[in-house]
Short mmCIF file of N, CA and C in Angstrom, two decimals:
data_model
loop_
_atom_site.label_atom_id
_atom_site.label_comp_id
_atom_site.label_asym_id
_atom_site.label_seq_id
_atom_site.Cartn_x
_atom_site.Cartn_y
_atom_site.Cartn_z
N MET A 1212 0.80 -1.14 -0.01
CA MET A 1212 0.04 0.02 0.07
C MET A 1212 0.93 1.20 -0.07
N VAL A 1213 0.39 2.13 -0.79
CA VAL A 1213 1.46 3.42 -0.84
C VAL A 1213 0.73 4.58 -0.25
N TRP A 1214 1.00 5.46 0.75
CA TRP A 1214 0.51 6.47 1.37
C TRP A 1214 1.15 7.72 1.07
N VAL A 1215 0.69 8.91 1.00
CA VAL A 1215 1.23 10.22 1.06
C VAL A 1215 0.46 11.19 2.04
N MET A 1216 1.29 12.22 2.14
CA MET A 1216 0.70 13.19 3.28
C MET A 1216 -0.48 13.88 2.86
N GLN A 1217 -1.35 14.29 3.71
CA GLN A 1217 -2.65 15.01 3.23
C GLN A 1217 -3.02 15.75 4.61
N SER A 1218 -3.40 17.25 4.14
CA SER A 1218 -3.69 18.07 5.19
C SER A 1218 -5.24 17.50 5.72
N THR A 1219 -5.42 17.91 6.86
CA THR A 1219 -6.50 17.78 7.46
C THR A 1219 -7.70 18.32 7.02
N LEU A 1220 -8.75 17.63 6.33
CA LEU A 1220 -9.75 18.22 5.61
C LEU A 1220 -11.18 17.66 6.41
N SER A 1221 -10.86 16.71 6.90
CA SER A 1221 -11.90 16.00 7.55
C SER A 1221 -11.66 14.80 8.37
N ASP A 1222 -12.33 14.25 9.19
CA ASP A 1222 -11.98 12.83 9.79
C ASP A 1222 -13.05 11.67 9.14
N PRO A 1223 -12.19 11.03 8.20
CA PRO A 1223 -12.70 10.05 7.75
C PRO A 1223 -13.87 9.17 8.35
N ARG A 1224 -13.47 8.97 9.71
CA ARG A 1224 -14.53 8.22 10.55
C ARG A 1224 -15.64 8.86 10.75
N ALA A 1225 -15.78 10.31 10.88
CA ALA A 1225 -16.89 11.08 11.03
C ALA A 1225 -17.58 10.89 9.61
N ARG A 1226 -17.09 11.00 8.61
CA ARG A 1226 -17.81 10.68 7.11
C ARG A 1226 -18.41 9.52 7.12
N VAL A 1227 -17.92 8.61 7.56
CA VAL A 1227 -18.62 7.18 7.53
C VAL A 1227 -19.55 7.06 8.46
N PHE A 1228 -19.38 7.56 9.72
CA PHE A 1228 -20.28 7.51 10.76
C PHE A 1228 -21.62 8.51 10.32
N LYS A 1229 -21.18 9.56 9.78
CA LYS A 1229 -22.28 10.35 9.51
C LYS A 1229 -23.47 9.70 8.65
N GLY A 1230 -23.08 8.98 7.87
CA GLY A 1230 -24.11 8.15 7.04
C GLY A 1230 -24.81 7.30 7.92
N PHE A 1231 -24.36 6.58 8.84
CA PHE A 1231 -25.11 5.91 9.71
C PHE A 1231 -25.80 6.24 10.67
N VAL A 1232 -25.63 7.63 10.98
CA VAL A 1232 -26.26 8.71 11.96
C VAL A 1232 -27.60 9.12 11.46
N LYS A 1233 -27.37 9.42 9.91
CA LYS A 1233 -28.56 9.70 9.14
C LYS A 1233 -29.54 8.81 9.14
N LYS A 1234 -29.20 7.47 9.00
CA LYS A 1234 -29.99 6.27 8.52
C LYS A 1234 -30.65 6.24 9.92
N LEU A 1235 -30.08 6.03 11.06
CA LEU A 1235 -30.68 5.96 12.35
C LEU A 1235 -31.90 7.06 12.66
N SER A 1236 -31.54 8.08 12.15
CA SER A 1236 -32.30 9.44 12.53
C SER A 1236 -33.62 9.30 11.86
N LYS A 1237 -33.55 8.70 10.62
CA LYS A 1237 -34.88 8.44 9.80
C LYS A 1237 -35.71 7.40 10.54
N GLU A 1238 -35.04 6.40 10.83
CA GLU A 1238 -35.51 4.87 11.66
C GLU A 1238 -36.33 5.60 12.98
N LYS A 1239 -35.81 6.58 13.58
CA LYS A 1239 -36.01 6.97 14.75
C LYS A 1239 -37.06 8.44 14.73
N ASN A 1240 -37.24 8.91 13.64
CA ASN A 1240 -38.11 9.96 13.10
C ASN A 1240 -37.48 11.23 13.75
N MET A 1241 -36.10 11.37 13.54
CA MET A 1241 -35.30 12.45 14.16
C MET A 1241 -34.57 13.11 13.20
N LEU A 1242 -35.02 13.14 11.83
CA LEU A 1242 -34.51 13.63 10.80
C LEU A 1242 -34.25 15.10 11.18
N ASP A 1243 -35.12 16.03 11.58
CA ASP A 1243 -34.87 17.42 11.88
C ASP A 1243 -33.82 17.48 12.91
N GLU A 1244 -33.65 16.54 13.85
CA GLU A 1244 -32.47 17.06 14.75
C GLU A 1244 -31.11 16.64 14.01
N TYR A 1245 -31.11 15.71 13.17
CA TYR A 1245 -29.97 15.12 12.38
C TYR A 1245 -29.57 16.38 11.36
N ASN A 1246 -30.56 16.88 10.71
CA ASN A 1246 -30.48 18.13 9.82
C ASN A 1246 -29.83 19.30 10.59
N LEU A 1247 -30.43 19.71 11.82
CA LEU A 1247 -29.59 20.61 12.70
C LEU A 1247 -28.09 20.41 12.78
N TYR A 1248 -27.82 19.18 13.19
CA TYR A 1248 -26.42 18.97 13.34
C TYR A 1248 -25.59 18.78 12.23
N ALA A 1249 -26.35 18.61 11.21
CA ALA A 1249 -25.40 18.71 9.78
C ALA A 1249 -25.18 20.21 9.51
N LEU A 1250 -26.28 20.87 9.72
CA LEU A 1250 -26.16 22.53 9.52
C LEU A 1250 -24.91 22.98 10.45
N VAL A 1251 -24.94 22.66 11.71
CA VAL A 1251 -23.88 23.10 12.65
C VAL A 1251 -22.45 22.73 12.03
N GLU A 1252 -22.44 21.57 11.58
CA GLU A 1252 -21.21 20.80 11.10
C GLU A 1252 -20.80 21.72 9.89
N LYS A 1253 -21.70 22.19 9.13
CA LYS A 1253 -21.23 22.96 8.04
C LYS A 1253 -21.00 24.54 8.33
N LEU A 1254 -21.77 24.92 9.30
CA LEU A 1254 -21.48 26.38 9.53
C LEU A 1254 -20.54 26.79 10.71
N ALA A 1255 -20.08 25.47 11.46
CA ALA A 1255 -19.27 25.90 12.73
C ALA A 1255 -17.73 26.26 12.07
N PRO A 1256 -17.20 25.58 11.10
CA PRO A 1256 -15.84 25.82 10.70
C PRO A 1256 -15.76 27.32 10.16
N GLN A 1257 -16.87 27.85 9.39
CA GLN A 1257 -16.87 29.22 9.11
C GLN A 1257 -16.80 30.37 10.12
N VAL A 1258 -17.64 30.17 11.03
CA VAL A 1258 -17.69 30.64 12.29
C VAL A 1258 -16.40 30.74 12.99
N ILE A 1259 -15.70 29.54 13.19
CA ILE A 1259 -14.51 29.47 13.97
C ILE A 1259 -13.35 29.96 13.20
N ALA A 1260 -13.48 29.79 12.01
CA ALA A 1260 -12.33 30.55 11.14
C ALA A 1260 -12.34 32.20 11.23
N LYS A 1261 -13.54 32.52 11.40
CA LYS A 1261 -13.83 34.12 11.45
C LYS A 1261 -13.29 34.64 12.85
N GLU A 1262 -13.92 33.81 13.75
CA GLU A 1262 -13.88 34.51 15.24
C GLU A 1262 -12.54 34.15 15.92
N ARG A 1263 -11.88 33.03 15.51
CA ARG A 1263 -10.50 32.72 15.87
C ARG A 1263 -9.26 33.01 15.05
N LYS A 1264 -9.57 33.31 13.87
CA LYS A 1264 -8.58 33.70 12.75
C LYS A 1264 -7.77 32.57 12.46
N ILE A 1265 -8.61 31.50 12.23
CA ILE A 1265 -7.88 29.93 11.89
C ILE A 1265 -8.16 29.76 10.38
N TYR A 1266 -6.88 29.73 9.81
CA TYR A 1266 -7.38 29.45 8.42
C TYR A 1266 -6.78 28.20 7.98
N LYS A 1267 -6.39 27.18 8.67
CA LYS A 1267 -5.87 25.82 8.23
C LYS A 1267 -7.26 25.04 8.09
N GLY A 1268 -8.53 25.32 8.61
CA GLY A 1268 -9.61 24.68 8.53
C GLY A 1268 -9.82 23.72 9.80
N VAL A 1269 -10.85 23.51 10.21
CA VAL A 1269 -11.44 22.72 11.10
C VAL A 1269 -12.34 21.85 10.74
N SER A 1270 -12.77 20.78 11.25
CA SER A 1270 -13.86 19.75 10.83
C SER A 1270 -14.35 18.89 12.17
N ALA A 1271 -15.51 18.46 11.99
CA ALA A 1271 -16.19 17.81 12.78
C ALA A 1271 -15.41 16.29 12.89
N ASN A 1272 -15.16 15.94 14.15
CA ASN A 1272 -14.33 14.61 14.41
C ASN A 1272 -15.62 13.46 14.40
N VAL A 1273 -15.05 12.27 14.70
CA VAL A 1273 -15.96 11.16 14.87
C VAL A 1273 -17.09 11.38 16.06
N ASP A 1274 -16.60 12.26 17.03
CA ASP A 1274 -17.28 12.26 18.22
C ASP A 1274 -18.60 13.39 18.03
N PHE A 1275 -18.50 14.18 17.10
CA PHE A 1275 -19.53 15.17 16.85
C PHE A 1275 -21.00 14.59 17.11
N TYR A 1276 -21.28 13.53 16.44
CA TYR A 1276 -22.55 13.07 16.34
C TYR A 1276 -22.98 11.76 17.43
N SER A 1277 -21.91 11.58 18.32
CA SER A 1277 -21.93 10.39 19.10
C SER A 1277 -23.14 10.78 20.22
N GLY A 1278 -23.22 11.96 20.81
CA GLY A 1278 -24.23 12.14 21.83
C GLY A 1278 -25.58 12.21 21.36
N PHE A 1279 -25.65 12.44 20.14
CA PHE A 1279 -26.87 12.38 19.43
C PHE A 1279 -27.43 10.82 19.08
N VAL A 1280 -26.36 10.23 18.60
CA VAL A 1280 -26.64 8.73 18.50
C VAL A 1280 -26.99 8.14 20.23
N TYR A 1281 -26.40 8.22 21.27
CA TYR A 1281 -26.57 7.70 22.24
C TYR A 1281 -28.09 8.15 22.70
N GLN A 1282 -28.38 9.65 22.33
CA GLN A 1282 -29.76 10.05 22.76
C GLN A 1282 -30.71 9.14 21.72
N MET A 1283 -30.38 9.00 20.45
CA MET A 1283 -31.31 8.04 19.69
C MET A 1283 -31.73 6.70 20.37
N LEU A 1284 -30.52 6.20 20.88
CA LEU A 1284 -30.40 4.77 21.23
C LEU A 1284 -31.26 4.90 22.72
N GLY A 1285 -31.36 5.98 23.36
CA GLY A 1285 -32.15 6.04 24.64
C GLY A 1285 -31.33 5.65 25.73
N LEU A 1286 -29.74 5.77 25.58
CA LEU A 1286 -28.97 5.89 26.60
C LEU A 1286 -29.00 7.00 27.78
N PRO A 1287 -29.16 6.80 28.93
CA PRO A 1287 -29.22 7.89 29.92
C PRO A 1287 -27.94 8.94 29.79
N ASN A 1288 -28.24 10.16 29.89
CA ASN A 1288 -27.31 11.10 29.54
C ASN A 1288 -26.13 11.15 30.44
N GLU A 1289 -26.25 10.35 31.64
CA GLU A 1289 -25.18 10.31 32.60
C GLU A 1289 -24.21 9.35 32.05
N LEU A 1290 -24.49 8.37 30.96
CA LEU A 1290 -23.65 7.32 30.57
C LEU A 1290 -22.69 7.90 29.21
N PHE A 1291 -23.22 9.12 28.63
CA PHE A 1291 -22.57 9.69 27.77
C PHE A 1291 -21.04 9.72 27.69
N THR A 1292 -20.62 10.45 28.92
CA THR A 1292 -19.37 10.78 29.06
C THR A 1292 -18.48 9.49 29.62
N PRO A 1293 -19.02 8.50 30.50
CA PRO A 1293 -18.26 7.40 30.72
C PRO A 1293 -17.98 6.73 29.52
N ILE A 1294 -19.01 6.46 28.42
CA ILE A 1294 -18.81 5.76 27.26
C ILE A 1294 -17.71 6.32 26.47
N PHE A 1295 -17.94 7.77 26.36
CA PHE A 1295 -16.92 8.48 25.44
C PHE A 1295 -15.18 8.10 26.24
N ALA A 1296 -15.21 8.09 27.18
CA ALA A 1296 -13.92 8.10 28.11
C ALA A 1296 -13.68 6.65 27.84
N ILE A 1297 -14.31 5.62 27.90
CA ILE A 1297 -14.04 4.10 27.92
C ILE A 1297 -13.72 3.91 26.42
N ALA A 1298 -14.06 4.49 25.50
CA ALA A 1298 -13.71 4.26 24.10
C ALA A 1298 -12.36 4.91 23.74
N ARG A 1299 -11.97 5.71 24.64
CA ARG A 1299 -10.72 6.53 24.19
C ARG A 1299 -9.61 6.28 25.23
N ILE A 1300 -9.73 5.50 26.29
CA ILE A 1300 -8.57 5.27 27.28
C ILE A 1300 -7.41 4.75 26.71
N VAL A 1301 -7.53 3.84 25.85
CA VAL A 1301 -6.57 3.25 24.99
C VAL A 1301 -5.51 4.15 24.36
N GLY A 1302 -6.34 4.96 23.74
CA GLY A 1302 -5.61 6.02 22.59
C GLY A 1302 -5.01 7.07 23.48
N TRP A 1303 -5.63 7.38 24.74
CA TRP A 1303 -5.24 8.57 25.45
C TRP A 1303 -3.65 8.07 26.04
N SER A 1304 -3.87 6.63 26.31
CA SER A 1304 -2.78 6.06 27.26
C SER A 1304 -1.52 6.11 26.15
N ALA A 1305 -1.98 5.69 25.02
CA ALA A 1305 -0.84 5.58 23.72
C ALA A 1305 -0.17 6.87 23.52
N HIS A 1306 -1.19 7.89 23.56
CA HIS A 1306 -0.73 9.46 23.33
C HIS A 1306 0.26 9.86 24.43
N ARG A 1307 0.00 9.40 25.72
CA ARG A 1307 0.75 9.81 26.89
C ARG A 1307 2.22 8.89 26.90
N ILE A 1308 2.25 8.02 26.53
CA ILE A 1308 3.37 7.03 26.25
C ILE A 1308 4.38 7.72 25.13
N GLU A 1309 3.82 7.99 24.12
CA GLU A 1309 4.40 8.63 22.87
C GLU A 1309 4.99 9.73 23.26
N GLU A 1310 4.16 10.56 24.06
CA GLU A 1310 4.77 11.98 24.45
C GLU A 1310 5.86 11.76 25.50
N LEU A 1311 5.67 10.73 26.33
CA LEU A 1311 6.99 10.54 27.32
C LEU A 1311 8.33 9.99 26.44
N VAL A 1312 8.06 9.23 25.46
CA VAL A 1312 9.17 8.57 24.80
C VAL A 1312 9.79 9.86 23.80
N ASN A 1313 9.06 10.73 23.26
CA ASN A 1313 9.33 11.67 22.24
C ASN A 1313 9.63 13.30 22.83
N ASN A 1314 10.04 13.20 23.99
CA ASN A 1314 10.32 14.37 24.78
C ASN A 1314 9.03 15.35 24.67
N GLY A 1315 7.85 15.15 24.98
CA GLY A 1315 6.65 16.11 24.84
C GLY A 1315 6.04 16.27 23.47
N LYS A 1316 6.20 15.28 22.65
CA LYS A 1316 5.93 15.59 21.31
C LYS A 1316 5.02 14.33 20.93
N ILE A 1317 3.84 14.51 20.45
CA ILE A 1317 2.68 13.43 19.79
C ILE A 1317 2.73 13.70 18.36
N ILE A 1318 3.28 12.63 17.65
CA ILE A 1318 3.35 12.63 16.19
C ILE A 1318 1.78 12.44 15.71
N ARG A 1319 1.19 13.27 14.69
CA ARG A 1319 -0.08 12.87 14.11
C ARG A 1319 -0.13 13.02 12.48
N PRO A 1320 0.51 11.94 12.03
CA PRO A 1320 0.55 11.87 10.48
C PRO A 1320 -0.80 11.82 9.88
N ALA A 1321 -0.89 12.45 8.68
CA ALA A 1321 -2.04 12.40 7.86
C ALA A 1321 -1.82 11.70 6.63
N TYR A 1322 -2.19 10.58 6.35
CA TYR A 1322 -1.90 10.12 5.09
C TYR A 1322 -3.19 9.61 4.16
N LYS A 1323 -2.94 9.53 3.16
CA LYS A 1323 -3.97 9.37 2.00
C LYS A 1323 -3.47 8.29 1.17
N SER A 1324 -4.02 7.04 1.27
CA SER A 1324 -3.64 5.79 0.25
C SER A 1324 -3.81 6.41 -1.25
N ILE A 1325 -2.84 6.10 -2.01
CA ILE A 1325 -2.86 6.48 -3.52
C ILE A 1325 -2.91 5.24 -4.29
N SER A 1326 -2.78 4.02 -3.65
CA SER A 1326 -2.83 2.62 -4.46
C SER A 1326 -4.35 2.40 -4.64
N GLU A 1327 -4.48 1.57 -5.76
CA GLU A 1327 -5.85 1.35 -6.17
C GLU A 1327 -6.47 0.42 -5.28
N ARG A 1328 -7.93 0.53 -5.11
CA ARG A 1328 -8.67 -0.26 -4.33
C ARG A 1328 -8.64 -1.59 -4.74
N THR A 1329 -8.79 -2.66 -3.78
CA THR A 1329 -8.77 -4.03 -4.18
C THR A 1329 -9.89 -4.58 -3.09
N ALA A 1330 -10.44 -5.63 -3.76
CA ALA A 1330 -11.75 -6.47 -3.21
C ALA A 1330 -11.22 -6.91 -1.86
N TYR A 1331 -12.25 -6.92 -0.76
CA TYR A 1331 -11.59 -7.50 0.60
C TYR A 1331 -11.58 -8.92 0.43
N VAL A 1332 -10.66 -9.56 0.84
CA VAL A 1332 -10.34 -10.87 0.86
C VAL A 1332 -10.43 -11.46 2.44
N PRO A 1333 -11.11 -12.19 2.81
CA PRO A 1333 -11.25 -12.70 4.22
C PRO A 1333 -10.02 -13.48 4.44
N ILE A 1334 -9.73 -13.45 5.64
CA ILE A 1334 -8.31 -13.75 6.45
C ILE A 1334 -8.00 -15.17 5.92
N SER A 1335 -9.17 -16.04 5.99
CA SER A 1335 -8.97 -17.38 5.71
C SER A 1335 -8.60 -17.93 4.38
N GLN A 1336 -8.99 -17.13 3.44
CA GLN A 1336 -8.81 -17.18 1.87
C GLN A 1336 -7.43 -16.36 1.38
N ARG A 1337 -6.84 -15.86 2.36
CA ARG A 1337 -5.61 -15.13 2.01
C ARG A 1337 -4.34 -15.85 1.95
N THR A 1338 -3.41 -15.75 0.99
CA THR A 1338 -2.19 -16.46 1.13
C THR A 1338 -1.01 -15.45 1.14
N ASN A 1339 -0.13 -15.94 1.91
CA ASN A 1339 1.11 -15.08 2.17
C ASN A 1339 1.94 -15.09 0.92
N LYS A 1340 2.32 -13.57 0.65
CA LYS A 1340 3.27 -13.21 -0.69
C LYS A 1340 4.39 -13.00 -0.21
#
């Protein structure tokens, strides 16, 4: 696989997740709420860039829609933060270890594959090359 550097234009996880969120919001008859989130996602970068004088761009990450999904699933509000933390504790720990090993720096590479897409092959059907 070949990778090249790419500036942060969006969180690819958020783009994928957003599609599932929209589908769930239709099923739960909460499309108006989804549309509000989508509008905030669209307008917020413009407001942030203007108010904070940030020109590199900002975008919603995968967590932007998470609370809305928890709400649609009927989870109690008190569980939103613990679920968020549980899902991230390994990453936070890895970042801390990386920070300690690299004299206070966390490296955040952004890469985009430039190789051709290939069909998924289940592990049981793969051969070692």
